[in-house]
Coordinates of C-alpha atoms and ligand atoms in Angstrom, one line a residue:
M1 CA -5.0 -2.0 12.3
Q2 CA -2.9 -1.4 15.4
L3 CA 0.2 -0.1 13.6
L4 CA -1.9 2.6 12.0
K5 CA -3.7 3.5 15.2
D6 CA -0.4 3.9 17.0
R7 CA 1.0 6.1 14.3
I8 CA -2.1 8.3 14.3
K9 CA -1.8 8.7 18.1
K10 CA 1.9 9.5 17.8
D11 CA 2.0 11.8 14.8
G12 CA -1.6 12.9 14.1
K13 CA -2.4 16.6 14.7
I14 CA -5.9 17.6 15.6
R15 CA -7.1 20.9 14.0
S16 CA -10.2 23.0 14.5
G17 CA -13.3 21.9 12.5
N18 CA -12.8 18.2 13.2
V19 CA -9.8 18.0 10.9
L20 CA -7.0 15.5 11.6
K21 CA -3.7 16.3 10.0
V22 CA -1.6 13.3 9.1
D23 CA 0.8 15.1 6.8
S24 CA 4.0 13.5 8.2
F25 CA 3.0 9.9 7.1
L26 CA -0.1 10.0 4.8
N27 CA -1.1 13.3 3.2
H28 CA 2.1 15.1 2.4
Q29 CA 5.2 13.1 3.3
M30 CA 4.3 9.4 2.8
D31 CA 5.6 6.5 4.8
I32 CA 5.9 3.8 2.2
E33 CA 6.6 1.0 4.6
L34 CA 3.3 1.8 6.4
F35 CA 1.6 2.1 3.0
G36 CA 2.9 -1.4 2.3
E37 CA 1.3 -2.8 5.5
I38 CA -2.0 -0.9 4.6
G39 CA -2.0 -2.5 1.2
K40 CA -1.6 -6.0 2.7
E41 CA -4.4 -5.4 5.1
F42 CA -6.8 -4.3 2.3
K43 CA -5.7 -7.4 0.4
K44 CA -6.6 -9.6 3.4
R45 CA -10.0 -7.9 3.9
F46 CA -11.0 -8.1 0.2
E47 CA -9.3 -11.4 -0.6
G48 CA -11.3 -13.5 -3.0
S49 CA -13.5 -10.6 -4.3
D50 CA -12.1 -10.9 -7.8
I51 CA -11.3 -7.2 -8.1
T52 CA -10.4 -6.0 -11.6
K53 CA -9.8 -2.3 -10.8
I54 CA -9.1 0.1 -8.0
L55 CA -10.7 3.5 -8.1
T56 CA -9.7 6.5 -6.0
I57 CA -9.8 10.3 -6.2
E58 CA -6.9 12.8 -6.7
A59 CA -4.7 13.6 -5.0
S60 CA -4.3 12.1 -1.6
G61 CA -5.9 8.7 -2.4
I62 CA -3.5 7.9 -5.2
G63 CA -0.5 6.7 -3.2
I64 CA -2.5 4.3 -1.1
A65 CA -4.4 3.1 -4.1
C66 CA -1.2 2.3 -6.0
I67 CA 0.3 0.3 -3.3
T68 CA -2.9 -1.6 -2.7
A69 CA -3.2 -2.2 -6.4
Q70 CA 0.2 -4.0 -6.4
Q71 CA -1.3 -6.5 -3.9
F72 CA -4.2 -7.2 -6.3
S73 CA -2.2 -6.9 -9.6
V74 CA -4.8 -4.6 -11.1
P75 CA -4.7 -1.0 -12.5
V76 CA -5.6 2.1 -10.6
V77 CA -8.0 4.7 -12.0
F78 CA -8.1 8.0 -10.2
A79 CA -11.1 10.4 -10.6
K80 CA -10.0 13.8 -11.7
K81 CA -11.4 16.8 -9.9
N82 CA -11.8 19.0 -13.0
Q83 CA -12.4 18.3 -16.6
T84 CA -9.2 18.9 -18.4
K85 CA -8.4 19.2 -22.1
N86 CA -6.4 16.0 -21.7
I87 CA -9.5 14.0 -21.5
A88 CA -11.4 13.9 -24.7
G89 CA -14.7 12.2 -25.4
D90 CA -17.1 10.5 -23.1
I91 CA -16.8 10.7 -19.3
Y92 CA -18.6 9.6 -16.2
T93 CA -19.1 12.5 -13.8
S94 CA -20.5 13.2 -10.3
K95 CA -20.4 15.9 -7.7
V96 CA -18.4 15.9 -4.5
E97 CA -18.6 18.4 -1.6
S98 CA -15.1 18.9 -0.2
F99 CA -15.1 18.4 3.6
T100 CA -11.8 20.2 4.0
H101 CA -12.4 23.1 1.6
G102 CA -16.2 23.4 1.8
R103 CA -17.0 23.7 -1.9
V104 CA -18.6 21.4 -4.5
Y105 CA -16.6 20.2 -7.4
D106 CA -17.1 17.8 -10.3
I107 CA -15.1 14.5 -10.5
I108 CA -14.7 12.7 -13.8
V109 CA -13.4 9.4 -15.1
A110 CA -13.1 8.7 -18.9
K111 CA -15.5 6.0 -19.9
E112 CA -12.8 3.9 -21.5
F113 CA -11.3 3.2 -18.0
L114 CA -14.5 1.8 -16.3
S115 CA -16.7 -0.8 -17.9
A116 CA -19.6 -3.1 -17.0
N117 CA -17.2 -5.9 -16.7
D118 CA -15.2 -4.3 -13.9
K119 CA -15.4 -5.3 -10.2
V120 CA -14.2 -2.2 -8.5
L121 CA -12.6 -1.6 -5.1
I122 CA -12.7 2.1 -4.0
I123 CA -9.7 3.3 -1.9
D124 CA -9.5 6.6 -0.1
D125 CA -7.5 8.1 2.8
F126 CA -10.4 9.5 4.9
L127 CA -14.1 9.0 5.3
A128 CA -15.9 12.0 6.9
N129 CA -19.3 13.0 5.7
G130 CA -19.2 10.4 2.8
S131 CA -19.5 12.8 -0.1
A132 CA -16.3 11.6 -1.8
L133 CA -17.1 8.0 -1.4
L134 CA -20.7 8.4 -2.7
G135 CA -19.4 10.4 -5.6
L136 CA -17.0 7.6 -6.5
A137 CA -19.6 5.0 -6.0
K138 CA -21.9 6.8 -8.5
L139 CA -19.2 6.7 -11.2
V140 CA -19.0 2.9 -10.7
T141 CA -22.8 2.5 -10.9
D142 CA -23.0 4.7 -13.9
A143 CA -20.5 2.5 -15.7
G144 CA -22.6 -0.5 -14.9
A145 CA -19.6 -2.0 -13.0
K146 CA -19.9 -3.9 -9.7
L147 CA -18.8 -2.1 -6.6
V148 CA -17.1 -4.7 -4.4
G149 CA -16.6 -2.2 -1.5
A150 CA -14.5 0.6 -0.2
G151 CA -11.2 0.5 1.7
I152 CA -10.7 3.5 3.9
V153 CA -7.5 4.3 5.8
I154 CA -9.1 6.6 8.5
E155 CA -12.8 6.8 9.2
K156 CA -14.0 9.6 11.4
G157 CA -16.7 7.5 13.0
F158 CA -18.3 10.5 14.8
Q159 CA -19.3 12.0 11.4
E160 CA -22.2 10.7 9.4
G161 CA -20.4 9.3 6.3
G162 CA -19.8 5.7 7.5
E163 CA -23.4 5.1 8.4
L164 CA -24.7 6.9 5.3
V165 CA -22.5 4.8 2.9
R166 CA -23.1 1.5 4.6
S167 CA -26.9 2.1 4.6
N168 CA -26.6 2.5 0.9
G169 CA -25.4 -1.2 0.9
V170 CA -21.7 -0.5 0.3
R171 CA -19.2 -2.7 2.2
V172 CA -16.8 -0.3 3.9
E173 CA -13.6 -1.6 5.5
S174 CA -11.9 1.1 7.6
L175 CA -8.5 0.4 9.1
A176 CA -8.8 2.9 11.9
I177 CA -12.2 4.3 13.1
I178 CA -12.0 7.3 15.3
D179 CA -14.7 7.6 17.9
S180 CA -13.7 11.0 19.2
M181 CA -10.9 13.5 19.0
S182 CA -10.1 16.7 20.7
E183 CA -7.0 18.8 21.3
E184 CA -7.3 18.2 25.1
N185 CA -7.9 14.4 25.0
G186 CA -6.3 13.3 21.8
V187 CA -7.8 10.5 19.6
T188 CA -9.9 7.5 20.8
F189 CA -10.6 4.6 18.5
R190 CA -13.5 2.3 18.2
Ligands
5GP1 P1 -16.0 13.2 3.0 O1 -16.3 13.3 1.5 O2 -16.2 11.8 3.5 O3 -16.7 14.2 3.8 O4 -14.5 13.5 3.1 C1 -13.5 12.7 2.6 C2 -12.4 13.5 1.9 O5 -12.1 14.7 2.6 C3 -11.2 12.7 1.9 O6 -10.9 12.3 0.5 C4 -10.1 13.5 2.5 O7 -9.2 14.0 1.5 C5 -10.8 14.7 3.1 N1 -10.9 14.7 4.6 C6 -12.0 14.6 5.3 N2 -11.7 14.7 6.6 C7 -10.4 14.9 6.7 C8 -9.5 15.0 7.9 O8 -9.9 15.1 9.0 N3 -8.2 15.2 7.6 C9 -7.7 15.2 6.3 N4 -6.4 15.3 6.1 N5 -8.5 15.0 5.2 C10 -9.9 14.9 5.4

């Protein structure tokens, strides 16, 4: 998606440890016009898939997921990163290793919000090593729901996640795939 690639080139900041900061339009301040275009692009790519629910993970996936969900007219469920007292009863759970923080945490979804009748599209901001996406996919599988695919805003193609998740049979649609990035040479796309 050219509009997104241009924005990453213009406003993305490359940090040590293979981290791309996109705080000015995606991860802190959010450019809602750009989000609208991203939502339309996901709609185009997953058109006809009969999606009943969008699943994402808190916090940075939620905004993108909501705008995409408007295109499909379906609810958004976001996996919570810790079990809170607000969720009582049965939950689906899996473990995710944080790429940016380097620790493992549990993610949960209440069973009442994912069922065997659901056709689920996962939406997330980044795909790096694939842990978040595989953790979300496990919640879908545990619920007996159908995983239609995953829509990713930025895939770091030089990390292993994309290959890992696709080799698990998951359809992944990434709007910008980064081939390489460095402070000296900037970002190159696939
Ligand atoms: P993975 O589980 O695929 O290793 O990492 C995906 C998650 O880590 C995403 O949900 C995203 O929040 C975060 N993440 C991974 N790489 C980056 C990055 O380069 N920049 C930012 N801002 N977040 C990232």
